[in-house]
Amino acid sequence: MTETQAGMEAAVVAASNSSQVPAIELDGVVKEYLAHGEVVQAVKGVTLTIAEGEFFSLLGPSGCGKTTTMRMIAGFEDPSRGTVRLHGQDVTNVPANKRDVNMVFQSYALFPHMNVWENVAFGLRRKKVGDAEIKRRVGEILEIVALTGREKRRPREMSGGQQQRVALARALVNNPRALLLDEPLGALDLKLRQAMQIELKRIQREVGITFVYVTHDQSEALTMSDRIAVMNDGLVEQLATPREIYERPATAFVANFIGTSNLLSGTVDRVEAGSAVLELDEKSRVLVGQASHRAGEPIAVTVRPEKITISTEEPAGDLSIVRGTVSEVVYLGLYNSYAVNLSDGAEITVFQQNALDSTSTAERGDTVWLSWQPHHSYAIGN
Ligand code: ADP
Ligand code: MG
């Protein structure tokens, strides 16, 4: 084991020992701006706790308050109300340069006239760190971001992904206890972005510090995060693991924002063997497992496209079974996507994986049955 690795493991151990104290806490944080004489609430009351060493994402559409939330963690904005704590200490009124966090932006703004080494060393030189120490730390960080051997390159001689890794190195070299990243991959094309997602996750694992990641890209958040806060209009709609957010969306907004989802709504007709039953028409019923709903109550249900089986013959069993007409079939390589219209006008999307021996079962215009297990119907709030 090299000294570097040993040092890093020690850092990871230290992080897990102090894991009782959260890295970041927001408590009822509100941010109001005065714009054209009117009060705009960019963040309407966010309370959340981020654990030490966690890869945590703020995910939501443009304008939902992600950047504002991040800037309050970094200390670039003062909250109008509420408290920000870092490692257990109230830092609400502590300026950015006195907080033990570093921020990386989409526009990485490297110094164009400096090479990679000088860009990364810049902050340490300004802090009057000794030459030997600078040499050790810059070398160590360049190894982590896989830029060893590129020390002499200028930013313009590098790809966007490499430049972003220099920006990352420049933040990490300060040994922050947390790194805040605001849409850092936004300027990269899809292939590079996907490669950098894996790379970022590896770097985070290696340095063992808390990453807070802002993105509007759901697949990016699902790929990298330990937990995700899904934001909408200045509020957190759901805070959970990627799997939970995908499998059990708390609200219609989350269900629609993350992946493709089908929404069905109606009134509970009866409760049978632990499932709420919605009769959509004489040939269609939806079973909702684990629902605490009673007969007569309105209910909204989501079901993911890949949980649904499509068949040209009526299935049997304790399943949700709905009848419809295929309005569209799209071949997508890995799977087929079917659009199926129900008698009440609702459209259901179904993904069917292309197995080795699969033959196309349904075509446009066919009457089909869709079926799925009761526990794949998930009742949601508003
Ligand atoms: P996101 O990063 O999720 O796209 P932001 O946090 O940047 O969202 O912005 C949230 C809302 O607050 C937006 O409606 C934005 O226009 C508004 N906002 C952000 N900064 C300011 C400001 N300095 N003055 C007025 N309104 C602002
Ligand atoms: Mg933003």
mmCIF file of C-alpha atoms and ligand atoms in Angstrom:
data_model
loop_
_atom_site.group_PDB
_atom_site.id
_atom_site.type_symbol
_atom_site.label_atom_id
_atom_site.label_comp_id
_atom_site.label_asym_id
_atom_site.label_seq_id
_atom_site.Cartn_x
_atom_site.Cartn_y
_atom_site.Cartn_z
ATOM 1 C CA MET A 1 0.000 0.000 0.000
ATOM 2 C CA THR A 2 1.363 3.422 -0.895
ATOM 3 C CA GLU A 3 1.444 6.269 1.560
ATOM 4 C CA THR A 4 -1.286 7.958 -0.435
ATOM 5 C CA GLN A 5 -3.621 5.006 -0.127
ATOM 6 C CA ALA A 6 -2.889 4.640 3.576
ATOM 7 C CA GLY A 7 -3.621 8.311 4.109
ATOM 8 C CA MET A 8 -6.852 8.041 2.245
ATOM 9 C CA GLU A 9 -7.981 5.002 4.199
ATOM 10 C CA ALA A 10 -7.254 6.841 7.413
ATOM 11 C CA ALA A 11 -9.415 9.704 6.132
ATOM 12 C CA VAL A 12 -12.239 7.315 5.293
ATOM 13 C CA VAL A 13 -12.058 5.745 8.746
ATOM 14 C CA ALA A 14 -12.097 9.177 10.368
ATOM 15 C CA ALA A 15 -15.169 10.029 8.302
ATOM 16 C CA SER A 16 -17.063 6.910 9.321
ATOM 17 C CA ASN A 17 -16.143 7.371 12.983
ATOM 18 C CA SER A 18 -17.675 10.813 13.020
ATOM 19 C CA SER A 19 -20.688 9.652 11.041
ATOM 20 C CA GLN A 20 -23.067 10.455 13.917
ATOM 21 C CA VAL A 21 -22.528 14.140 13.165
ATOM 22 C CA PRO A 22 -24.074 14.914 9.766
ATOM 23 C CA ALA A 23 -21.857 16.667 7.218
ATOM 24 C CA ILE A 24 -24.569 19.140 6.229
ATOM 25 C CA GLU A 25 -27.910 20.089 7.775
ATOM 26 C CA LEU A 26 -30.491 22.491 6.424
ATOM 27 C CA ASP A 27 -33.233 23.399 8.834
ATOM 28 C CA GLY A 28 -36.268 25.265 7.484
ATOM 29 C CA VAL A 29 -34.141 27.159 4.986
ATOM 30 C CA VAL A 30 -35.953 29.835 2.976
ATOM 31 C CA LYS A 31 -34.505 32.202 0.366
ATOM 32 C CA GLU A 32 -36.444 35.219 -0.817
ATOM 33 C CA TYR A 33 -35.356 37.653 -3.508
ATOM 34 C CA LEU A 34 -36.800 41.046 -4.250
ATOM 35 C CA ALA A 35 -37.294 41.211 -8.018
ATOM 36 C CA HIS A 36 -39.039 44.212 -9.600
ATOM 37 C CA GLY A 37 -40.587 45.136 -6.261
ATOM 38 C CA GLU A 38 -42.003 41.649 -5.726
ATOM 39 C CA VAL A 39 -40.849 38.966 -3.322
ATOM 40 C CA VAL A 40 -39.772 35.782 -5.131
ATOM 41 C CA GLN A 41 -39.336 32.666 -3.001
ATOM 42 C CA ALA A 42 -36.538 30.692 -4.690
ATOM 43 C CA VAL A 43 -36.404 28.199 -1.794
ATOM 44 C CA LYS A 44 -39.574 27.800 0.246
ATOM 45 C CA GLY A 45 -38.469 25.801 3.279
ATOM 46 C CA VAL A 46 -35.943 23.011 2.872
ATOM 47 C CA THR A 47 -35.004 20.694 5.740
ATOM 48 C CA LEU A 48 -32.563 17.897 5.062
ATOM 49 C CA THR A 49 -29.586 16.071 6.507
ATOM 50 C CA ILE A 50 -26.599 14.852 4.485
ATOM 51 C CA ALA A 51 -24.371 12.208 6.060
ATOM 52 C CA GLU A 52 -20.592 12.360 6.111
ATOM 53 C CA GLY A 53 -19.176 10.627 3.027
ATOM 54 C CA GLU A 54 -22.505 10.542 1.235
ATOM 55 C CA PHE A 55 -23.024 11.171 -2.498
ATOM 56 C CA PHE A 56 -26.130 13.320 -2.270
ATOM 57 C CA SER A 57 -27.993 14.850 -5.214
ATOM 58 C CA LEU A 58 -30.419 17.726 -5.539
ATOM 59 C CA LEU A 59 -32.529 16.857 -8.580
ATOM 60 C CA GLY A 60 -35.258 18.906 -10.197
ATOM 61 C CA PRO A 61 -36.281 20.956 -13.210
ATOM 62 C CA SER A 62 -34.705 24.280 -14.073
ATOM 63 C CA GLY A 63 -35.737 27.042 -11.675
ATOM 64 C CA CYS A 64 -36.792 24.763 -8.779
ATOM 65 C CA GLY A 65 -34.174 26.211 -6.392
ATOM 66 C CA LYS A 66 -31.251 23.781 -6.644
ATOM 67 C CA THR A 67 -28.494 26.347 -7.210
ATOM 68 C CA THR A 68 -29.887 28.678 -4.558
ATOM 69 C CA THR A 69 -29.906 25.809 -2.025
ATOM 70 C CA MET A 70 -26.327 24.941 -2.949
ATOM 71 C CA ARG A 71 -25.163 28.560 -2.688
ATOM 72 C CA MET A 72 -26.588 28.739 0.834
ATOM 73 C CA ILE A 73 -24.615 25.616 1.795
ATOM 74 C CA ALA A 74 -21.460 27.169 0.320
ATOM 75 C CA GLY A 75 -22.107 30.528 1.977
ATOM 76 C CA PHE A 76 -22.509 32.579 -1.217
ATOM 77 C CA GLU A 77 -26.087 33.416 -0.197
ATOM 78 C CA ASP A 78 -27.563 34.110 3.233
ATOM 79 C CA PRO A 79 -30.836 32.334 3.946
ATOM 80 C CA SER A 80 -33.800 34.649 4.564
ATOM 81 C CA ARG A 81 -34.856 32.221 7.287
ATOM 82 C CA GLY A 82 -33.591 28.930 8.690
ATOM 83 C CA THR A 83 -30.279 27.434 9.728
ATOM 84 C CA VAL A 84 -27.320 25.876 7.898
ATOM 85 C CA ARG A 85 -25.063 23.554 9.886
ATOM 86 C CA LEU A 86 -21.805 21.997 8.696
ATOM 87 C CA HIS A 87 -20.417 19.126 10.769
ATOM 88 C CA GLY A 88 -22.693 20.081 13.626
ATOM 89 C CA GLN A 89 -21.748 23.768 13.689
ATOM 90 C CA ASP A 90 -24.151 26.572 12.896
ATOM 91 C CA VAL A 91 -22.540 28.403 9.949
ATOM 92 C CA THR A 92 -25.593 30.416 8.888
ATOM 93 C CA ASN A 93 -23.638 33.648 9.345
ATOM 94 C CA VAL A 94 -20.169 32.345 8.493
ATOM 95 C CA PRO A 95 -18.749 33.636 5.176
ATOM 96 C CA ALA A 96 -17.978 31.262 2.285
ATOM 97 C CA ASN A 97 -14.182 31.421 2.644
ATOM 98 C CA LYS A 98 -14.454 30.294 6.295
ATOM 99 C CA ARG A 99 -16.509 27.192 5.455
ATOM 100 C CA ASP A 100 -14.873 23.823 4.968
ATOM 101 C CA VAL A 101 -16.563 23.185 1.601
ATOM 102 C CA ASN A 102 -15.520 23.777 -2.004
ATOM 103 C CA MET A 103 -17.762 24.369 -4.987
ATOM 104 C CA VAL A 104 -17.287 23.241 -8.620
ATOM 105 C CA PHE A 105 -19.364 24.892 -11.323
ATOM 106 C CA GLN A 106 -20.459 23.983 -14.838
ATOM 107 C CA SER A 107 -18.184 26.670 -16.305
ATOM 108 C CA TYR A 108 -14.901 25.500 -14.863
ATOM 109 C CA ALA A 109 -13.067 28.755 -15.582
ATOM 110 C CA LEU A 110 -9.516 27.433 -15.595
ATOM 111 C CA PHE A 111 -6.691 29.916 -16.049
ATOM 112 C CA PRO A 112 -5.992 29.633 -19.819
ATOM 113 C CA HIS A 113 -2.350 30.763 -19.607
ATOM 114 C CA MET A 114 -1.459 28.232 -16.899
ATOM 115 C CA ASN A 115 -0.823 24.543 -17.444
ATOM 116 C CA VAL A 116 -2.607 21.792 -15.535
ATOM 117 C CA TRP A 117 -0.082 21.666 -12.732
ATOM 118 C CA GLU A 118 -0.138 25.433 -12.184
ATOM 119 C CA ASN A 119 -3.937 25.541 -12.284
ATOM 120 C CA VAL A 120 -4.192 22.908 -9.558
ATOM 121 C CA ALA A 121 -1.341 24.365 -7.461
ATOM 122 C CA PHE A 122 -2.657 27.933 -7.658
ATOM 123 C CA GLY A 123 -4.811 27.847 -4.509
ATOM 124 C CA LEU A 124 -2.083 26.237 -2.415
ATOM 125 C CA ARG A 125 0.521 28.782 -3.555
ATOM 126 C CA ARG A 126 -1.800 31.591 -2.591
ATOM 127 C CA LYS A 127 -2.168 30.034 0.852
ATOM 128 C CA LYS A 128 1.650 29.987 1.079
ATOM 129 C CA VAL A 129 1.862 26.223 1.389
ATOM 130 C CA GLY A 130 5.488 25.000 1.136
ATOM 131 C CA ASP A 131 6.875 23.777 -2.225
ATOM 132 C CA ALA A 132 7.406 20.171 -1.131
ATOM 133 C CA GLU A 133 3.888 19.966 0.268
ATOM 134 C CA ILE A 134 2.431 21.476 -2.935
ATOM 135 C CA LYS A 135 4.351 18.965 -5.032
ATOM 136 C CA ARG A 136 3.063 16.071 -2.952
ATOM 137 C CA ARG A 137 -0.571 17.197 -2.845
ATOM 138 C CA VAL A 138 -0.887 18.217 -6.511
ATOM 139 C CA GLY A 139 0.737 14.944 -7.614
ATOM 140 C CA GLU A 140 -1.604 12.969 -5.390
ATOM 141 C CA ILE A 141 -4.753 14.708 -6.652
ATOM 142 C CA LEU A 142 -3.732 14.498 -10.333
ATOM 143 C CA GLU A 143 -3.374 10.771 -9.840
ATOM 144 C CA ILE A 144 -6.867 10.526 -8.376
ATOM 145 C CA VAL A 145 -8.432 12.421 -11.301
ATOM 146 C CA ALA A 146 -6.331 10.347 -13.759
ATOM 147 C CA LEU A 147 -4.347 13.268 -15.201
ATOM 148 C CA THR A 148 -0.847 12.135 -14.268
ATOM 149 C CA GLY A 149 1.396 12.785 -17.275
ATOM 150 C CA ARG A 150 -0.717 15.723 -18.477
ATOM 151 C CA GLU A 151 0.821 18.266 -16.069
ATOM 152 C CA LYS A 152 2.254 20.483 -18.822
ATOM 153 C CA ARG A 153 -0.900 20.762 -20.925
ATOM 154 C CA ARG A 154 -2.790 24.022 -21.252
ATOM 155 C CA PRO A 155 -6.595 23.947 -20.848
ATOM 156 C CA ARG A 156 -7.176 24.556 -24.583
ATOM 157 C CA GLU A 157 -5.117 21.445 -25.390
ATOM 158 C CA MET A 158 -7.530 19.250 -23.443
ATOM 159 C CA SER A 159 -11.001 17.812 -23.945
ATOM 160 C CA GLY A 160 -13.985 19.136 -21.995
ATOM 161 C CA GLY A 161 -13.920 16.082 -19.754
ATOM 162 C CA GLN A 162 -10.234 16.569 -18.962
ATOM 163 C CA GLN A 163 -10.783 20.260 -18.230
ATOM 164 C CA GLN A 164 -13.579 19.349 -15.843
ATOM 165 C CA ARG A 165 -11.211 16.940 -14.079
ATOM 166 C CA VAL A 166 -8.683 19.764 -13.675
ATOM 167 C CA ALA A 167 -11.446 21.888 -12.117
ATOM 168 C CA LEU A 168 -12.243 18.980 -9.808
ATOM 169 C CA ALA A 169 -8.565 18.588 -8.868
ATOM 170 C CA ARG A 170 -8.355 22.296 -8.126
ATOM 171 C CA ALA A 171 -11.198 21.959 -5.609
ATOM 172 C CA LEU A 172 -10.011 18.655 -4.093
ATOM 173 C CA VAL A 173 -6.438 19.840 -3.538
ATOM 174 C CA ASN A 174 -7.734 22.114 -0.754
ATOM 175 C CA ASN A 175 -8.808 19.014 1.214
ATOM 176 C CA PRO A 176 -12.383 20.235 1.727
ATOM 177 C CA ARG A 177 -14.617 18.106 3.929
ATOM 178 C CA ALA A 178 -17.382 18.434 1.347
ATOM 179 C CA LEU A 179 -17.481 19.151 -2.360
ATOM 180 C CA LEU A 180 -20.445 20.941 -3.921
ATOM 181 C CA LEU A 181 -20.936 20.357 -7.645
ATOM 182 C CA ASP A 182 -23.483 22.434 -9.581
ATOM 183 C CA GLU A 183 -24.298 20.720 -12.910
ATOM 184 C CA PRO A 184 -20.556 20.123 -13.485
ATOM 185 C CA LEU A 185 -21.118 17.934 -16.554
ATOM 186 C CA GLY A 186 -23.692 20.166 -18.228
ATOM 187 C CA ALA A 187 -21.324 21.340 -20.961
ATOM 188 C CA LEU A 188 -20.234 17.857 -22.024
ATOM 189 C CA ASP A 189 -21.807 15.698 -24.713
ATOM 190 C CA LEU A 190 -23.744 12.587 -23.699
ATOM 191 C CA LYS A 191 -20.998 9.945 -24.116
ATOM 192 C CA LEU A 192 -18.445 11.994 -22.202
ATOM 193 C CA ARG A 193 -21.015 12.864 -19.554
ATOM 194 C CA GLN A 194 -21.771 9.193 -18.939
ATOM 195 C CA ALA A 195 -18.071 8.353 -18.698
ATOM 196 C CA MET A 196 -17.534 11.247 -16.247
ATOM 197 C CA GLN A 197 -20.471 10.084 -14.092
ATOM 198 C CA ILE A 198 -18.707 6.783 -13.442
ATOM 199 C CA GLU A 199 -15.419 8.644 -12.966
ATOM 200 C CA LEU A 200 -16.917 11.089 -10.433
ATOM 201 C CA LYS A 201 -18.404 8.241 -8.436
ATOM 202 C CA ARG A 202 -15.009 6.509 -8.353
ATOM 203 C CA ILE A 203 -13.248 9.719 -7.265
ATOM 204 C CA GLN A 204 -15.805 10.272 -4.515
ATOM 205 C CA ARG A 205 -15.303 6.721 -3.257
ATOM 206 C CA GLU A 206 -11.549 7.185 -3.310
ATOM 207 C CA VAL A 207 -11.365 10.506 -1.467
ATOM 208 C CA GLY A 208 -14.219 9.509 0.862
ATOM 209 C CA ILE A 209 -15.631 13.018 1.313
ATOM 210 C CA THR A 210 -19.215 14.220 1.058
ATOM 211 C CA PHE A 211 -20.341 15.176 -2.461
ATOM 212 C CA VAL A 212 -23.434 17.306 -2.983
ATOM 213 C CA TYR A 213 -24.400 17.178 -6.617
ATOM 214 C CA VAL A 214 -26.910 19.394 -8.452
ATOM 215 C CA THR A 215 -28.491 18.149 -11.654
ATOM 216 C CA HIS A 216 -31.705 18.356 -13.669
ATOM 217 C CA ASP A 217 -30.823 15.011 -15.309
ATOM 218 C CA GLN A 218 -32.622 12.137 -13.598
ATOM 219 C CA SER A 219 -30.445 9.370 -15.053
ATOM 220 C CA GLU A 220 -27.346 11.197 -13.823
ATOM 221 C CA ALA A 221 -28.766 11.396 -10.291
ATOM 222 C CA LEU A 222 -29.890 7.756 -10.331
ATOM 223 C CA THR A 223 -26.457 6.574 -11.548
ATOM 224 C CA MET A 224 -24.308 8.294 -8.949
ATOM 225 C CA SER A 225 -26.240 9.074 -5.803
ATOM 226 C CA ASP A 226 -26.554 7.364 -2.448
ATOM 227 C CA ARG A 227 -29.649 9.511 -1.871
ATOM 228 C CA ILE A 228 -31.566 12.057 -3.914
ATOM 229 C CA ALA A 229 -33.701 15.020 -2.886
ATOM 230 C CA VAL A 230 -36.206 15.639 -5.686
ATOM 231 C CA MET A 231 -37.058 19.343 -5.705
ATOM 232 C CA ASN A 232 -40.024 21.109 -7.239
ATOM 233 C CA ASP A 233 -40.879 24.790 -6.940
ATOM 234 C CA GLY A 234 -38.604 25.534 -3.987
ATOM 235 C CA LEU A 235 -39.501 22.443 -1.962
ATOM 236 C CA VAL A 236 -38.224 18.876 -1.556
ATOM 237 C CA GLU A 237 -40.948 16.497 -2.786
ATOM 238 C CA GLN A 238 -39.127 13.294 -1.869
ATOM 239 C CA LEU A 239 -35.812 12.408 -0.256
ATOM 240 C CA ALA A 240 -34.784 8.773 -0.639
ATOM 241 C CA THR A 241 -32.450 6.303 -2.333
ATOM 242 C CA PRO A 242 -32.520 6.108 -6.164
ATOM 243 C CA ARG A 243 -34.295 2.745 -6.017
ATOM 244 C CA GLU A 244 -36.967 4.007 -3.636
ATOM 245 C CA ILE A 245 -37.553 7.132 -5.683
ATOM 246 C CA TYR A 246 -37.924 5.060 -8.827
ATOM 247 C CA GLU A 247 -39.964 2.206 -7.350
ATOM 248 C CA ARG A 248 -42.003 4.205 -4.846
ATOM 249 C CA PRO A 249 -42.435 7.779 -6.026
ATOM 250 C CA ALA A 250 -44.100 9.803 -3.274
ATOM 251 C CA THR A 251 -45.958 12.196 -5.561
ATOM 252 C CA ALA A 252 -47.241 12.438 -9.132
ATOM 253 C CA PHE A 253 -44.517 15.018 -9.808
ATOM 254 C CA VAL A 254 -41.754 12.609 -8.767
ATOM 255 C CA ALA A 255 -43.327 9.728 -10.730
ATOM 256 C CA ASN A 256 -43.406 11.843 -13.883
ATOM 257 C CA PHE A 257 -40.033 13.490 -13.436
ATOM 258 C CA ILE A 258 -38.136 10.222 -12.865
ATOM 259 C CA GLY A 259 -38.314 7.858 -15.814
ATOM 260 C CA THR A 260 -41.508 6.999 -17.645
ATOM 261 C CA SER A 261 -44.528 6.376 -15.525
ATOM 262 C CA ASN A 262 -48.179 5.536 -15.994
ATOM 263 C CA LEU A 263 -50.777 7.280 -13.884
ATOM 264 C CA LEU A 264 -54.183 5.722 -13.305
ATOM 265 C CA SER A 265 -56.832 7.224 -11.094
ATOM 266 C CA GLY A 266 -60.259 6.226 -9.944
ATOM 267 C CA THR A 267 -62.298 5.268 -6.909
ATOM 268 C CA VAL A 268 -61.629 2.216 -4.741
ATOM 269 C CA ASP A 269 -64.536 -0.202 -5.315
ATOM 270 C CA ARG A 270 -63.632 -2.711 -2.620
ATOM 271 C CA VAL A 271 -60.713 -4.121 -0.634
ATOM 272 C CA GLU A 272 -60.017 -7.784 -1.306
ATOM 273 C CA ALA A 273 -57.259 -9.977 0.110
ATOM 274 C CA GLY A 274 -55.164 -6.965 1.101
ATOM 275 C CA SER A 275 -55.483 -5.207 -2.245
ATOM 276 C CA ALA A 276 -57.595 -2.193 -3.091
ATOM 277 C CA VAL A 277 -59.558 -2.870 -6.276
ATOM 278 C CA LEU A 278 -60.443 -0.224 -8.851
ATOM 279 C CA GLU A 279 -62.864 -1.309 -11.561
ATOM 280 C CA LEU A 280 -62.050 0.807 -14.614
ATOM 281 C CA ASP A 281 -64.620 -0.894 -16.855
ATOM 282 C CA GLU A 282 -66.175 -4.374 -17.050
ATOM 283 C CA LYS A 283 -62.936 -5.789 -18.537
ATOM 284 C CA SER A 284 -60.406 -3.759 -16.568
ATOM 285 C CA ARG A 285 -59.456 -3.672 -12.934
ATOM 286 C CA VAL A 286 -56.424 -2.386 -11.087
ATOM 287 C CA LEU A 287 -55.239 -4.060 -7.878
ATOM 288 C CA VAL A 288 -53.179 -1.987 -5.465
ATOM 289 C CA GLY A 289 -51.237 -3.981 -2.885
ATOM 290 C CA GLN A 290 -50.470 -2.547 0.575
ATOM 291 C CA ALA A 291 -52.899 0.307 0.106
ATOM 292 C CA SER A 292 -54.516 1.630 3.254
ATOM 293 C CA HIS A 293 -57.428 2.938 1.208
ATOM 294 C CA ARG A 294 -61.087 2.125 1.847
ATOM 295 C CA ALA A 295 -63.965 1.548 -0.533
ATOM 296 C CA GLY A 296 -65.284 4.813 -1.939
ATOM 297 C CA GLU A 297 -61.990 6.699 -1.601
ATOM 298 C CA PRO A 298 -60.377 8.351 -4.626
ATOM 299 C CA ILE A 299 -56.954 6.928 -5.435
ATOM 300 C CA ALA A 300 -54.110 7.701 -7.854
ATOM 301 C CA VAL A 301 -51.770 4.908 -8.820
ATOM 302 C CA THR A 302 -48.485 4.701 -10.727
ATOM 303 C CA VAL A 303 -47.071 1.675 -12.483
ATOM 304 C CA ARG A 304 -43.762 1.549 -14.338
ATOM 305 C CA PRO A 305 -43.779 0.473 -18.019
ATOM 306 C CA GLU A 306 -41.368 -2.429 -17.503
ATOM 307 C CA LYS A 307 -43.566 -4.030 -14.814
ATOM 308 C CA ILE A 308 -46.420 -4.569 -17.278
ATOM 309 C CA THR A 309 -46.912 -7.675 -19.410
ATOM 310 C CA ILE A 310 -48.682 -7.251 -22.723
ATOM 311 C CA SER A 311 -50.611 -10.171 -24.258
ATOM 312 C CA THR A 312 -53.162 -10.773 -26.955
ATOM 313 C CA GLU A 313 -55.025 -13.241 -24.752
ATOM 314 C CA GLU A 314 -56.821 -12.452 -21.535
ATOM 315 C CA PRO A 315 -54.621 -13.406 -18.574
ATOM 316 C CA ALA A 316 -55.944 -14.974 -15.363
ATOM 317 C CA GLY A 317 -54.908 -14.650 -11.727
ATOM 318 C CA ASP A 318 -54.754 -12.082 -8.960
ATOM 319 C CA LEU A 319 -53.347 -9.418 -11.239
ATOM 320 C CA SER A 320 -54.201 -5.948 -12.397
ATOM 321 C CA ILE A 321 -55.745 -6.594 -15.792
ATOM 322 C CA VAL A 322 -56.741 -3.832 -18.179
ATOM 323 C CA ARG A 323 -57.886 -4.048 -21.769
ATOM 324 C CA GLY A 324 -56.906 -1.576 -24.464
ATOM 325 C CA THR A 325 -55.927 -0.983 -28.055
ATOM 326 C CA VAL A 326 -52.335 -0.660 -29.263
ATOM 327 C CA SER A 327 -51.872 2.773 -30.809
ATOM 328 C CA GLU A 328 -48.104 2.706 -31.307
ATOM 329 C CA VAL A 329 -45.240 0.211 -31.317
ATOM 330 C CA VAL A 330 -41.696 1.541 -31.256
ATOM 331 C CA TYR A 331 -38.691 -0.742 -31.660
ATOM 332 C CA LEU A 332 -35.906 0.526 -29.389
ATOM 333 C CA GLY A 333 -33.326 -2.227 -29.714
ATOM 334 C CA LEU A 334 -33.160 -3.356 -26.120
ATOM 335 C CA TYR A 335 -36.944 -3.319 -25.823
ATOM 336 C CA ASN A 336 -40.199 -2.482 -27.566
ATOM 337 C CA SER A 337 -42.293 0.413 -26.348
ATOM 338 C CA TYR A 338 -46.062 0.064 -26.750
ATOM 339 C CA ALA A 339 -48.621 2.813 -26.339
ATOM 340 C CA VAL A 340 -51.982 1.330 -25.360
ATOM 341 C CA ASN A 341 -55.228 3.314 -25.147
ATOM 342 C CA LEU A 342 -57.801 2.315 -22.545
ATOM 343 C CA SER A 343 -61.545 2.788 -22.952
ATOM 344 C CA ASP A 344 -61.532 5.835 -20.643
ATOM 345 C CA GLY A 345 -58.998 7.612 -22.865
ATOM 346 C CA ALA A 346 -55.959 6.976 -20.637
ATOM 347 C CA GLU A 347 -52.750 5.982 -22.435
ATOM 348 C CA ILE A 348 -50.460 3.361 -20.916
ATOM 349 C CA THR A 349 -46.830 2.863 -21.928
ATOM 350 C CA VAL A 350 -45.432 -0.661 -21.783
ATOM 351 C CA PHE A 351 -41.797 -1.695 -22.238
ATOM 352 C CA GLN A 352 -41.224 -5.257 -23.288
ATOM 353 C CA GLN A 353 -37.671 -6.502 -23.301
ATOM 354 C CA ASN A 354 -36.417 -8.127 -26.478
ATOM 355 C CA ALA A 355 -35.434 -11.586 -25.262
ATOM 356 C CA LEU A 356 -33.503 -13.980 -27.489
ATOM 357 C CA ASP A 357 -36.573 -15.886 -28.579
ATOM 358 C CA SER A 358 -39.149 -13.128 -28.359
ATOM 359 C CA THR A 359 -41.575 -12.804 -31.213
ATOM 360 C CA SER A 360 -43.517 -9.613 -31.578
ATOM 361 C CA THR A 361 -46.783 -10.233 -29.751
ATOM 362 C CA ALA A 362 -48.879 -7.183 -30.522
ATOM 363 C CA GLU A 363 -49.238 -4.804 -33.423
ATOM 364 C CA ARG A 364 -50.840 -1.455 -33.953
ATOM 365 C CA GLY A 365 -54.629 -1.710 -33.808
ATOM 366 C CA ASP A 366 -54.651 -4.993 -31.818
ATOM 367 C CA THR A 367 -56.824 -5.406 -28.768
ATOM 368 C CA VAL A 368 -54.513 -6.394 -25.915
ATOM 369 C CA TRP A 369 -54.525 -7.139 -22.219
ATOM 370 C CA LEU A 370 -52.038 -5.542 -19.893
ATOM 371 C CA SER A 371 -51.351 -7.194 -16.570
ATOM 372 C CA TRP A 372 -49.126 -6.617 -13.560
ATOM 373 C CA GLN A 373 -48.688 -7.695 -9.956
ATOM 374 C CA PRO A 374 -50.662 -5.810 -7.257
ATOM 375 C CA HIS A 375 -47.437 -4.674 -5.533
ATOM 376 C CA HIS A 376 -46.317 -2.922 -8.724
ATOM 377 C CA SER A 377 -49.269 -0.546 -8.474
ATOM 378 C CA TYR A 378 -48.093 2.190 -6.206
ATOM 379 C CA ALA A 379 -50.551 4.603 -4.615
ATOM 380 C CA ILE A 380 -49.277 8.181 -4.540
ATOM 381 C CA GLY A 381 -50.225 11.470 -2.907
ATOM 382 C CA ASN A 382 -50.775 14.615 -4.911
HETATM 383 P P1 ADP B 1 -32.191 25.985 -10.366
HETATM 384 O O1 ADP B 1 -30.758 25.982 -9.998
HETATM 385 O O2 ADP B 1 -32.958 24.830 -9.799
HETATM 386 O O3 ADP B 1 -32.401 26.098 -11.843
HETATM 387 P P2 ADP B 1 -32.252 28.549 -9.007
HETATM 388 O O4 ADP B 1 -31.911 28.228 -7.597
HETATM 389 O O5 ADP B 1 -31.166 29.112 -9.837
HETATM 390 O O6 ADP B 1 -32.901 27.281 -9.706
HETATM 391 O O7 ADP B 1 -33.454 29.582 -9.032
HETATM 392 C C1 ADP B 1 -34.676 29.354 -8.354
HETATM 393 C C2 ADP B 1 -35.613 30.522 -8.593
HETATM 394 O O8 ADP B 1 -35.120 31.683 -7.957
HETATM 395 C C3 ADP B 1 -35.793 30.867 -10.052
HETATM 396 O O9 ADP B 1 -37.135 31.231 -10.271
HETATM 397 C C4 ADP B 1 -34.877 32.050 -10.233
HETATM 398 O O10 ADP B 1 -35.330 32.896 -11.251
HETATM 399 C C5 ADP B 1 -34.952 32.741 -8.878
HETATM 400 N N1 ADP B 1 -33.706 33.453 -8.559
HETATM 401 C C6 ADP B 1 -32.484 32.886 -8.407
HETATM 402 N N2 ADP B 1 -31.559 33.825 -8.111
HETATM 403 C C7 ADP B 1 -32.210 35.011 -8.084
HETATM 404 C C8 ADP B 1 -31.820 36.387 -7.827
HETATM 405 N N3 ADP B 1 -30.546 36.691 -7.540
HETATM 406 N N4 ADP B 1 -32.782 37.330 -7.898
HETATM 407 C C9 ADP B 1 -34.055 37.018 -8.168
HETATM 408 N N5 ADP B 1 -34.487 35.769 -8.405
HETATM 409 C C10 ADP B 1 -33.602 34.773 -8.362
HETATM 410 MG MG MG B 2 -29.063 25.965 -11.275
#
